[in-house]
Tab-separated table of C-alpha atoms in Angstrom:
chain	number	residue	atom	x	y	z
A	237	MET	CA	0.640	-2.698	38.604
A	238	SER	CA	-3.294	-2.999	37.858
A	239	THR	CA	-5.159	-4.669	36.246
A	240	ASP	CA	-9.030	-3.937	37.008
A	241	ALA	CA	-11.843	-5.487	35.905
A	242	ALA	CA	-13.008	-3.236	34.286
A	243	HIS	CA	-13.491	-5.363	31.381
A	244	THR	CA	-16.571	-6.915	33.496
A	245	ASN	CA	-18.637	-4.437	32.275
A	246	ALA	CA	-17.131	-2.961	29.181
A	247	LYS	CA	-19.409	-1.726	26.785
A	248	ARG	CA	-18.927	-3.595	23.109
A	249	LEU	CA	-15.008	-1.975	21.498
A	250	PRO	CA	-14.506	-0.526	18.593
A	251	GLU	CA	-13.281	-3.288	15.126
A	252	ARG	CA	-9.957	-1.898	14.553
A	253	THR	CA	-9.916	-1.801	18.474
A	254	ILE	CA	-10.523	-5.862	18.680
A	255	GLU	CA	-8.285	-6.062	15.494
A	256	ARG	CA	-5.683	-4.582	17.353
A	257	LEU	CA	-5.831	-6.496	20.501
A	258	SER	CA	-5.966	-9.574	18.552
A	259	GLU	CA	-2.731	-8.480	16.954
A	260	TYR	CA	-0.935	-7.713	20.077
A	261	ARG	CA	-1.989	-11.031	21.123
A	262	ARG	CA	-0.122	-12.742	18.468
A	263	MET	CA	2.765	-10.713	18.763
A	264	LEU	CA	2.913	-11.609	22.458
A	265	LEU	CA	2.546	-14.890	21.925
A	266	GLU	CA	5.602	-15.099	19.608
A	267	CYS	CA	7.385	-12.929	22.606
A	268	LEU	CA	6.742	-16.121	24.999
A	269	LYS	CA	7.692	-18.666	22.940
A	270	GLN	CA	11.380	-16.509	22.667
A	271	GLY	CA	11.642	-15.929	26.564
A	272	ARG	CA	10.330	-12.769	26.700
A	273	THR	CA	8.867	-11.601	29.754
A	274	HIS	CA	7.923	-7.948	29.814
A	275	ILE	CA	7.346	-5.769	26.531
A	276	TYR	CA	7.480	-2.052	26.477
A	277	SER	CA	4.157	-0.208	24.579
A	278	HIS	CA	6.864	1.609	21.917
A	279	GLU	CA	7.907	-2.218	21.429
A	280	LEU	CA	4.256	-3.428	20.172
A	281	ALA	CA	4.228	-0.312	19.232
A	282	SER	CA	7.038	-0.734	16.142
A	283	MET	CA	6.289	-4.074	15.592
A	284	HIS	CA	2.849	-2.483	13.750
A	285	GLY	CA	3.502	0.464	13.061
A	286	ILE	CA	1.343	2.373	15.199
A	287	THR	CA	2.187	4.562	17.765
A	288	ALA	CA	2.825	3.545	21.539
A	289	VAL	CA	0.014	6.093	22.674
A	290	GLN	CA	-1.913	4.219	20.714
A	291	VAL	CA	-0.980	0.617	22.545
A	292	ARG	CA	-1.258	2.574	25.418
A	293	ARG	CA	-4.740	3.874	24.878
A	294	ASP	CA	-6.023	0.163	23.564
A	295	LEU	CA	-5.208	-1.118	26.668
A	296	MET	CA	-6.367	1.702	29.337
A	297	LEU	CA	-9.248	0.769	27.124
A	298	ILE	CA	-9.893	-2.462	28.513
A	299	GLY	CA	-8.813	-1.654	32.117
A	300	PHE	CA	-4.986	-2.756	31.547
A	301	SER	CA	-2.322	-0.381	32.552
A	302	SER	CA	1.297	-1.158	33.841
A	303	ASP	CA	3.842	0.527	35.553
A	304	THR	CA	6.089	-1.268	36.257
A	305	LYS	CA	10.133	0.020	34.557
A	306	LYS	CA	9.883	-3.348	33.051
A	307	GLY	CA	6.881	-2.738	30.520
A	308	TYR	CA	3.887	-5.278	30.314
A	309	ASP	CA	4.431	-8.585	31.663
A	310	VAL	CA	4.164	-10.656	28.819
A	311	GLU	CA	1.797	-13.530	29.952
A	312	VAL	CA	-0.653	-11.170	32.041
A	313	LEU	CA	-1.394	-9.225	29.117
A	314	ILE	CA	-2.575	-12.195	27.318
A	315	ASP	CA	-4.801	-13.619	29.779
A	316	PHE	CA	-6.033	-10.256	30.300
A	317	ILE	CA	-6.639	-9.689	26.172
A	318	GLY	CA	-8.309	-13.079	26.483
A	319	THR	CA	-11.230	-12.111	29.199
A	320	ILE	CA	-11.770	-9.474	26.276
A	321	ILE	CA	-11.501	-11.521	23.172
A	322	ASP	CA	-12.199	-14.665	23.742
A	323	SER	CA	-15.516	-15.977	24.633
A	324	PRO	CA	-14.916	-18.164	28.887
A	325	ASP	CA	-16.170	-21.321	26.917
A	326	GLY	CA	-14.629	-21.004	23.855
A	327	LEU	CA	-16.993	-20.211	20.237
A	328	ASN	CA	-18.009	-23.116	17.982
A	329	VAL	CA	-17.388	-22.442	14.436
A	330	GLY	CA	-18.986	-23.555	11.383
A	331	ILE	CA	-18.025	-23.332	7.415
A	332	ILE	CA	-19.754	-23.525	4.814
A	333	GLY	CA	-18.577	-24.481	1.444
A	334	MET	CA	-15.565	-27.163	1.963
A	335	GLY	CA	-13.083	-26.125	-0.877
A	336	ASN	CA	-9.453	-25.486	-1.412
A	337	LEU	CA	-9.830	-22.383	0.028
A	338	ALA	CA	-11.785	-23.548	3.135
A	339	GLN	CA	-9.276	-26.355	3.722
A	340	ALA	CA	-6.754	-24.302	4.190
A	341	VAL	CA	-8.244	-21.950	6.603
A	342	THR	CA	-9.440	-25.141	9.079
A	343	HIS	CA	-6.004	-26.374	8.743
A	344	TYR	CA	-4.581	-23.076	9.629
A	345	PHE	CA	-6.664	-22.649	12.534
A	346	ASN	CA	-7.604	-26.187	14.220
A	347	GLY	CA	-4.954	-26.673	16.488
A	348	LYS	CA	-3.727	-23.179	16.566
A	349	ARG	CA	-6.598	-21.227	18.634
A	350	SER	CA	-7.835	-23.121	21.813
A	351	LYS	CA	-10.933	-20.476	21.988
A	352	LEU	CA	-12.013	-20.988	18.296
A	353	ARG	CA	-13.297	-24.109	17.065
A	354	ILE	CA	-13.955	-24.820	13.925
A	355	THR	CA	-16.351	-28.000	14.657
A	356	ALA	CA	-18.765	-28.713	11.309
A	357	ALA	CA	-18.231	-28.152	7.489
A	358	PHE	CA	-21.330	-27.649	5.821
A	359	ASP	CA	-21.006	-28.448	2.002
A	360	VAL	CA	-23.366	-30.266	-1.331
A	361	ASP	CA	-21.253	-32.497	-2.901
A	362	PRO	CA	-21.624	-36.267	-2.024
A	363	HIS	CA	-17.734	-36.638	-1.930
A	364	LYS	CA	-17.369	-34.736	1.022
A	365	VAL	CA	-20.754	-35.120	3.224
A	366	GLY	CA	-20.763	-37.805	5.420
A	367	LYS	CA	-16.560	-37.632	5.593
A	368	THR	CA	-14.201	-36.148	7.783
A	369	VAL	CA	-12.356	-33.332	5.489
A	370	ALA	CA	-10.035	-31.219	6.907
A	371	GLY	CA	-10.284	-32.916	10.463
A	372	VAL	CA	-13.311	-31.322	10.356
A	373	PRO	CA	-16.892	-33.366	9.601
A	374	CYS	CA	-18.349	-32.464	6.629
A	375	TYR	CA	-22.594	-32.686	6.984
A	376	HIS	CA	-24.806	-31.721	3.952
A	377	MET	CA	-25.816	-27.936	3.955
A	378	ASP	CA	-29.982	-29.447	3.633
A	379	THR	CA	-29.056	-30.388	7.137
A	380	PHE	CA	-27.557	-27.048	8.340
A	381	VAL	CA	-30.533	-25.176	10.975
A	382	GLU	CA	-30.586	-28.518	12.520
A	383	THR	CA	-26.700	-29.095	12.838
A	384	ALA	CA	-25.631	-25.945	13.834
A	385	LEU	CA	-28.063	-25.878	16.402
A	386	GLN	CA	-27.280	-28.995	17.923
A	387	HIS	CA	-23.264	-28.167	17.795
A	388	ASP	CA	-23.776	-24.760	18.932
A	389	ILE	CA	-22.300	-22.860	15.480
A	390	ARG	CA	-22.269	-18.727	16.726
A	391	ALA	CA	-20.084	-17.908	13.663
A	392	ILE	CA	-19.568	-18.923	9.909
A	393	ILE	CA	-17.171	-18.435	7.883
A	394	LEU	CA	-18.824	-18.553	4.157
A	395	THR	CA	-16.747	-19.928	1.656
A	396	SER	CA	-19.557	-20.871	-0.841
A	397	PRO	CA	-19.796	-20.153	-4.693
A	398	SER	CA	-20.618	-16.445	-4.419
A	399	SER	CA	-23.630	-17.249	-6.991
A	400	VAL	CA	-25.063	-19.402	-4.505
A	401	ALA	CA	-24.221	-17.190	-1.172
A	402	ALA	CA	-27.099	-15.438	-1.417
A	403	GLU	CA	-29.247	-18.639	-0.881
A	404	MET	CA	-27.259	-19.150	2.385
A	405	VAL	CA	-28.450	-15.757	4.368
A	406	GLU	CA	-31.669	-17.776	5.598
A	407	PRO	CA	-29.806	-20.508	6.786
A	408	ILE	CA	-27.750	-18.822	9.011
A	409	THR	CA	-29.487	-16.007	10.129
A	410	ARG	CA	-32.707	-19.114	11.337
A	411	ALA	CA	-30.089	-21.295	12.979
A	412	GLY	CA	-28.776	-17.949	15.588
A	413	VAL	CA	-25.818	-17.559	14.307
A	414	ARG	CA	-23.896	-14.420	15.267
A	415	GLY	CA	-21.249	-13.369	13.529
A	416	VAL	CA	-19.754	-13.960	9.508
A	417	LEU	CA	-16.527	-13.963	7.828
A	418	ASN	CA	-17.552	-13.406	4.461
A	419	PHE	CA	-14.990	-14.806	1.852
A	420	THR	CA	-17.596	-14.544	-0.981
A	421	SER	CA	-17.452	-12.147	-3.110
A	422	THR	CA	-21.253	-11.010	-2.669
A	423	PRO	CA	-22.627	-8.441	-0.730
A	424	LEU	CA	-24.926	-10.028	1.586
A	425	ASN	CA	-28.181	-8.590	3.810
A	426	PHE	CA	-28.233	-10.372	6.882
A	427	PRO	CA	-30.324	-8.896	10.175
A	428	ASP	CA	-28.951	-5.689	11.655
A	429	ASP	CA	-27.763	-8.080	15.000
A	430	ILE	CA	-25.735	-10.383	12.747
A	431	TYR	CA	-22.254	-8.731	12.530
A	432	VAL	CA	-20.431	-9.641	8.924
A	433	GLU	CA	-16.749	-8.783	8.060
A	434	ASP	CA	-16.574	-8.666	4.519
A	435	TYR	CA	-12.838	-10.546	3.625
A	436	ASP	CA	-13.317	-10.270	-0.523
A	437	ILE	CA	-9.824	-11.073	-1.744
A	438	ILE	CA	-10.697	-9.613	-5.265
A	439	THR	CA	-11.119	-6.131	-3.709
A	440	LEU	CA	-8.190	-6.408	-1.858
A	441	LEU	CA	-5.991	-8.074	-5.116
A	442	GLU	CA	-7.075	-4.964	-6.768
A	443	LYS	CA	-6.459	-2.194	-4.008
A	444	VAL	CA	-2.735	-4.039	-4.188
A	445	ALA	CA	-2.964	-3.709	-7.879
A	446	TYR	CA	-3.816	0.069	-7.876
A	447	PHE	CA	-0.676	1.186	-5.458
A	448	SER	CA	1.308	-1.288	-7.465
A	449	LYS	CA	0.603	1.306	-10.335
A	450	ASP	CA	3.976	3.127	-11.161
A	451	ASN	CA	1.934	6.223	-11.264
A	452	ASN	CA	0.385	5.500	-7.580
A	453	LEU	CA	1.987	6.743	-4.635
A	454	VAL	CA	1.698	4.767	-2.048
A	455	PRO	CA	-0.785	6.011	0.331
A	456	THR	CA	-0.143	7.244	4.014
A	457	ALA	CA	-1.416	6.830	7.012
A	458	ALA	CA	-2.642	10.611	7.323
A	459	ASP	CA	-4.574	9.999	4.087
A	460	GLU	CA	-7.458	8.043	6.003
B	224	MET	CA	-23.360	12.285	-19.923
B	225	SER	CA	-20.466	13.585	-19.090
B	226	THR	CA	-17.388	11.587	-19.021
B	227	ASP	CA	-14.291	14.039	-18.615
B	228	ALA	CA	-11.117	12.489	-18.867
B	229	ALA	CA	-10.144	13.785	-15.441
B	230	HIS	CA	-8.583	10.922	-14.218
B	231	THR	CA	-5.759	11.030	-16.683
B	232	ASN	CA	-4.378	13.661	-14.090
B	233	ALA	CA	-6.073	12.086	-11.263
B	234	LYS	CA	-4.072	12.326	-7.708
B	235	ARG	CA	-4.286	9.625	-5.857
B	236	LEU	CA	-7.545	8.034	-4.118
B	237	PRO	CA	-7.953	6.931	-0.754
B	238	GLU	CA	-7.751	3.507	-0.013
B	239	ARG	CA	-11.402	2.817	1.203
B	240	THR	CA	-11.938	4.816	-2.805
B	241	ILE	CA	-10.335	2.086	-4.447
B	242	GLU	CA	-12.479	-0.832	-2.217
B	243	ARG	CA	-15.614	1.070	-3.390
B	244	LEU	CA	-14.735	1.450	-6.946
B	245	SER	CA	-13.727	-2.372	-7.482
B	246	GLU	CA	-17.317	-3.315	-5.501
B	247	TYR	CA	-18.906	-1.275	-7.481
B	248	ARG	CA	-17.438	-2.375	-10.735
B	249	ARG	CA	-17.966	-6.054	-9.653
B	250	MET	CA	-21.575	-5.318	-9.010
B	251	LEU	CA	-22.031	-3.487	-12.352
B	252	LEU	CA	-20.507	-6.508	-14.184
B	253	GLU	CA	-23.018	-8.870	-12.530
B	254	CYS	CA	-25.634	-6.071	-13.833
B	255	LEU	CA	-24.682	-6.398	-17.083
B	256	LYS	CA	-24.782	-10.014	-17.226
B	257	GLN	CA	-28.296	-10.086	-16.228
B	258	GLY	CA	-28.985	-8.008	-18.795
B	259	ARG	CA	-29.521	-4.129	-17.249
B	260	THR	CA	-27.830	-1.465	-18.787
B	261	HIS	CA	-28.859	1.416	-16.456
B	262	ILE	CA	-28.222	1.847	-12.471
B	263	TYR	CA	-28.961	4.137	-9.974
B	264	SER	CA	-26.668	5.549	-7.188
B	265	HIS	CA	-29.246	4.437	-4.464
B	266	GLU	CA	-29.694	1.211	-6.463
B	267	LEU	CA	-25.196	0.576	-6.272
B	268	ALA	CA	-25.562	2.030	-2.854
B	269	SER	CA	-28.360	-0.448	-1.242
B	270	MET	CA	-25.858	-3.113	-2.603
B	271	HIS	CA	-22.908	-2.434	-0.252
B	272	GLY	CA	-24.816	-0.870	2.521
B	273	ILE	CA	-23.717	2.774	1.870
B	274	THR	CA	-25.835	5.891	1.173
B	275	ALA	CA	-26.779	7.200	-2.314
B	276	VAL	CA	-24.683	10.455	-1.376
B	277	GLN	CA	-21.217	8.342	-0.865
B	278	VAL	CA	-21.829	6.909	-4.617
B	279	ARG	CA	-21.631	9.894	-6.110
B	280	ARG	CA	-19.034	11.205	-4.768
B	281	ASP	CA	-16.783	8.181	-5.475
B	282	LEU	CA	-17.627	8.871	-8.911
B	283	MET	CA	-17.183	12.545	-9.201
B	284	LEU	CA	-14.246	11.973	-7.425
B	285	ILE	CA	-13.214	9.875	-10.248
B	286	GLY	CA	-14.743	12.283	-12.510
B	287	PHE	CA	-16.831	10.637	-13.711
B	288	SER	CA	-21.094	12.363	-13.742
B	289	SER	CA	-24.472	10.785	-15.521
B	290	ASP	CA	-27.102	13.103	-15.583
B	291	THR	CA	-29.343	10.737	-17.157
B	292	LYS	CA	-33.208	9.713	-16.268
B	293	LYS	CA	-32.526	6.193	-15.937
B	294	GLY	CA	-28.939	6.413	-13.868
B	295	TYR	CA	-25.735	5.734	-14.938
B	296	ASP	CA	-25.178	3.413	-18.375
B	297	VAL	CA	-23.686	0.151	-16.976
B	298	GLU	CA	-20.997	-0.656	-19.680
B	299	VAL	CA	-19.656	3.459	-19.647
B	300	LEU	CA	-19.420	3.027	-15.790
B	301	ILE	CA	-17.069	-0.755	-15.806
B	302	ASP	CA	-14.917	1.109	-18.628
B	303	PHE	CA	-14.476	3.962	-16.535
B	304	ILE	CA	-13.913	2.480	-13.583
B	305	GLY	CA	-11.042	0.099	-15.433
B	306	THR	CA	-8.985	3.174	-16.629
B	307	ILE	CA	-8.372	4.520	-13.101
B	308	ILE	CA	-8.197	0.864	-11.251
B	309	ASP	CA	-6.140	-1.368	-14.165
B	310	SER	CA	-2.925	-1.283	-15.326
B	311	PRO	CA	-3.740	-0.379	-19.383
B	312	ASP	CA	-1.584	-3.465	-20.204
B	313	GLY	CA	-2.487	-5.587	-17.450
B	314	LEU	CA	-0.373	-6.536	-14.125
B	315	ASN	CA	2.027	-9.463	-13.397
B	316	VAL	CA	1.372	-11.061	-10.388
B	317	GLY	CA	3.707	-13.592	-8.425
B	318	ILE	CA	2.233	-15.822	-5.687
B	319	ILE	CA	4.914	-17.396	-2.483
B	320	GLY	CA	3.768	-20.420	-1.021
B	321	MET	CA	1.817	-22.695	-3.262
B	322	GLY	CA	-0.299	-24.671	-0.566
B	323	ASN	CA	-3.849	-25.175	-0.749
B	324	LEU	CA	-4.475	-20.894	-0.115
B	325	ALA	CA	-2.458	-20.251	-2.704
B	326	GLN	CA	-4.106	-22.883	-4.723
B	327	ALA	CA	-7.438	-21.297	-4.203
B	328	VAL	CA	-6.889	-18.077	-4.875
B	329	THR	CA	-4.730	-18.885	-8.406
B	330	HIS	CA	-8.023	-20.584	-9.185
B	331	TYR	CA	-10.241	-17.970	-7.968
B	332	PHE	CA	-8.673	-15.777	-9.665
B	333	ASN	CA	-7.263	-16.678	-13.040
B	334	GLY	CA	-9.824	-16.564	-15.712
B	335	LYS	CA	-11.802	-14.155	-13.640
B	336	ARG	CA	-9.866	-10.777	-14.289
B	337	SER	CA	-8.071	-9.889	-17.267
B	338	LYS	CA	-6.212	-7.054	-16.557
B	339	LEU	CA	-4.900	-8.856	-13.490
B	340	ARG	CA	-2.449	-12.329	-14.381
B	341	ILE	CA	-0.624	-14.482	-11.169
B	342	THR	CA	2.184	-15.641	-14.209
B	343	ALA	CA	4.403	-17.279	-11.393
B	344	ALA	CA	4.330	-18.866	-8.327
B	345	PHE	CA	7.352	-19.810	-5.870
B	346	ASP	CA	7.802	-22.480	-3.284
B	347	VAL	CA	10.787	-24.351	-1.544
B	348	ASP	CA	8.914	-27.547	-2.131
B	349	PRO	CA	10.836	-30.171	-4.689
B	350	HIS	CA	7.227	-31.479	-5.280
B	351	LYS	CA	5.814	-28.016	-6.873
B	352	VAL	CA	8.805	-26.548	-8.266
B	353	GLY	CA	9.681	-27.326	-11.745
B	354	LYS	CA	5.679	-28.184	-12.667
B	355	THR	CA	2.464	-26.058	-13.248
B	356	VAL	CA	0.591	-26.154	-10.171
B	357	ALA	CA	-3.534	-24.041	-10.209
B	358	GLY	CA	-2.087	-23.806	-14.377
B	359	VAL	CA	1.209	-21.131	-13.082
B	360	PRO	CA	4.701	-22.019	-13.838
B	361	CYS	CA	6.572	-23.267	-10.040
B	362	TYR	CA	9.729	-21.844	-9.744
B	363	HIS	CA	12.291	-22.163	-6.594
B	364	MET	CA	11.950	-19.709	-4.212
B	365	ASP	CA	16.055	-19.398	-4.328
B	366	THR	CA	15.804	-18.131	-8.350
B	367	PHE	CA	13.094	-15.296	-6.952
B	368	VAL	CA	14.453	-11.788	-7.649
B	369	GLU	CA	15.450	-13.077	-11.768
B	370	THR	CA	12.566	-14.779	-11.977
B	371	ALA	CA	10.426	-12.182	-10.909
B	372	LEU	CA	12.520	-9.748	-12.910
B	373	GLN	CA	12.042	-11.778	-15.762
B	374	HIS	CA	8.354	-11.526	-15.543
B	375	ASP	CA	7.762	-8.457	-14.627
B	376	ILE	CA	5.814	-9.121	-11.522
B	377	ARG	CA	4.463	-6.085	-10.228
B	378	ALA	CA	2.403	-7.629	-6.890
B	379	ILE	CA	3.427	-10.082	-4.544
B	380	ILE	CA	0.790	-12.241	-2.976
B	381	LEU	CA	2.426	-13.812	0.322
B	382	THR	CA	0.842	-17.039	1.568
B	383	SER	CA	4.607	-18.591	2.468
B	384	PRO	CA	4.602	-19.533	6.422
B	385	SER	CA	4.458	-17.278	9.160
B	386	SER	CA	7.219	-18.352	10.229
B	387	VAL	CA	9.275	-18.017	7.196
B	388	ALA	CA	7.533	-14.742	6.138
B	389	ALA	CA	9.783	-11.857	7.011
B	390	GLU	CA	12.443	-13.383	4.980
B	391	MET	CA	10.324	-12.537	1.557
B	392	VAL	CA	11.146	-8.914	2.472
B	393	GLU	CA	14.929	-8.600	1.275
B	394	PRO	CA	14.145	-10.762	-2.545
B	395	ILE	CA	10.530	-9.034	-2.918
B	396	THR	CA	12.395	-5.530	-2.103
B	397	ARG	CA	14.884	-6.186	-4.900
B	398	ALA	CA	13.079	-7.700	-7.381
B	399	GLY	CA	11.311	-4.470	-7.843
B	400	VAL	CA	7.976	-5.511	-6.309
B	401	ARG	CA	5.436	-2.504	-5.686
B	402	GLY	CA	3.015	-4.201	-3.346
B	403	VAL	CA	2.099	-6.932	-1.235
B	404	LEU	CA	-0.510	-8.781	-0.074
B	405	ASN	CA	0.486	-10.353	3.033
B	406	PHE	CA	-1.956	-13.632	3.483
B	407	THR	CA	0.607	-14.123	6.588
B	408	SER	CA	0.292	-13.172	10.325
B	409	THR	CA	3.624	-12.011	10.384
B	410	PRO	CA	3.560	-8.020	9.738
B	411	LEU	CA	6.400	-7.012	7.762
B	412	ASN	CA	8.276	-4.320	7.641
B	413	PHE	CA	8.584	-3.492	4.178
B	414	PRO	CA	10.469	-0.002	2.672
B	415	ASP	CA	7.551	3.028	2.704
B	416	ASP	CA	7.237	2.568	-1.242
B	417	ILE	CA	5.737	-0.544	-1.163
B	418	TYR	CA	2.276	-1.056	-0.607
B	419	VAL	CA	1.249	-3.786	2.008
B	420	GLU	CA	-2.118	-5.002	2.098
B	421	ASP	CA	-2.499	-7.523	5.090
B	422	TYR	CA	-4.927	-9.694	4.719
B	423	ASP	CA	-4.868	-11.576	8.639
B	424	ILE	CA	-7.451	-14.730	8.623
B	425	ILE	CA	-7.048	-14.797	12.147
B	426	THR	CA	-7.695	-11.439	13.355
B	427	LEU	CA	-10.671	-10.940	11.158
B	428	LEU	CA	-11.947	-13.992	12.224
B	429	GLU	CA	-11.326	-13.469	16.199
B	430	LYS	CA	-13.124	-10.270	15.130
B	431	VAL	CA	-16.238	-11.921	14.434
B	432	ALA	CA	-16.134	-14.484	17.581
B	433	TYR	CA	-16.161	-11.119	19.773
B	434	PHE	CA	-18.817	-9.578	18.314
B	435	SER	CA	-20.771	-12.994	17.908
B	436	LYS	CA	-20.937	-13.238	21.951
B	437	ASP	CA	-23.313	-13.048	23.927
B	438	ASN	CA	-22.873	-9.706	25.318
B	439	ASN	CA	-21.164	-7.571	22.636
B	440	LEU	CA	-23.726	-5.575	20.154
B	441	VAL	CA	-23.311	-5.513	16.877
B	442	PRO	CA	-20.890	-1.952	15.876
B	443	THR	CA	-22.747	0.264	13.709
B	444	ALA	CA	-21.325	2.538	11.216
B	445	ALA	CA	-21.379	5.234	13.782
B	446	ASP	CA	-18.996	4.059	15.869
B	447	GLU	CA	-16.077	4.074	12.650
């Protein structure tokens, strides 16, 4: 097996590749839990509804290859994907707006992902500020910039009410945050060097509803 | 202005178009609230980080055109988009797993979208079953198929624990559900005629984290 360290000088990878690597890893972790040591590309592919060629192409792109007859070594591949998508020392994540959604996300995340840590929450609710909510200390939004810098927050999960989301752009930018997962329904204008992923529940549910109507066929992969 | 009823015999639209139509409408509703009556394609485009050409192409695709010098009529366009993406009589949505996330989604949705209604929730927790949670009656998962048929549930929001998500495929399919918004981290194998949108928080946060690392440039639109 060859696992050339091509990743050390890797160019940035396409967004879809990163998504798939994250999904492969989760599937591999599941296999590991079930005691499996090896897996074939066509098995990884079938779990994700893609082709084995795509799996092999993704892994070649990150410099991972395997010529064993048993397929990929599950543990080795998990670690290799980690070197590509994780930060070696982990990454601190802050969460703005500590309502139901944020608490669900925080519970969901902390404890599961060792390399991503939600380490600070921000809100304006006096019942939350100064307390620990969902296991995370909650600070007042007014102190966002200094607190985020102090905690070395690199990514933000934004779950504030959509009506005030635009006001969050300036403090997030000033705090040197590099990436934002935007749960609000407001499209936000960040500087070009900040990565923004819009995670808009309304749009996706409207899309599902559209394709749930009687007269609409489900799109096939060939459509896109 | 011409608003030919091309939509009545419209072919299915691409997924990305549906997403953008949903976003245009939300933006238009916001404009309406602010008292604006007309909007130019380049304004709609700039709010979404796309080009005016794309906006005009999307609206042409659904058979909407406007040659007024003032731009598109906001109210007319809102209604027109509704005829495309909404079901005329509304669409009933069920939600499986009534934890924090589901309650956040339900609160978020009901009251806002008149055409999409979350009308039934399903759980196995005796503290929830038989009660009204987040304004929605909660039924036992064991009664899913008959309850979903009774309520004419066409789409499902799945927020069960990932570990049991695969067990939901069979009842959802049997109940004649047409679309699923899957919040769990488990890829699910539904029959081809059921539309599934995976809404995987871990993957997206890992993607944001990847692009938040120091050495990774933010991708540009040209990359994809």
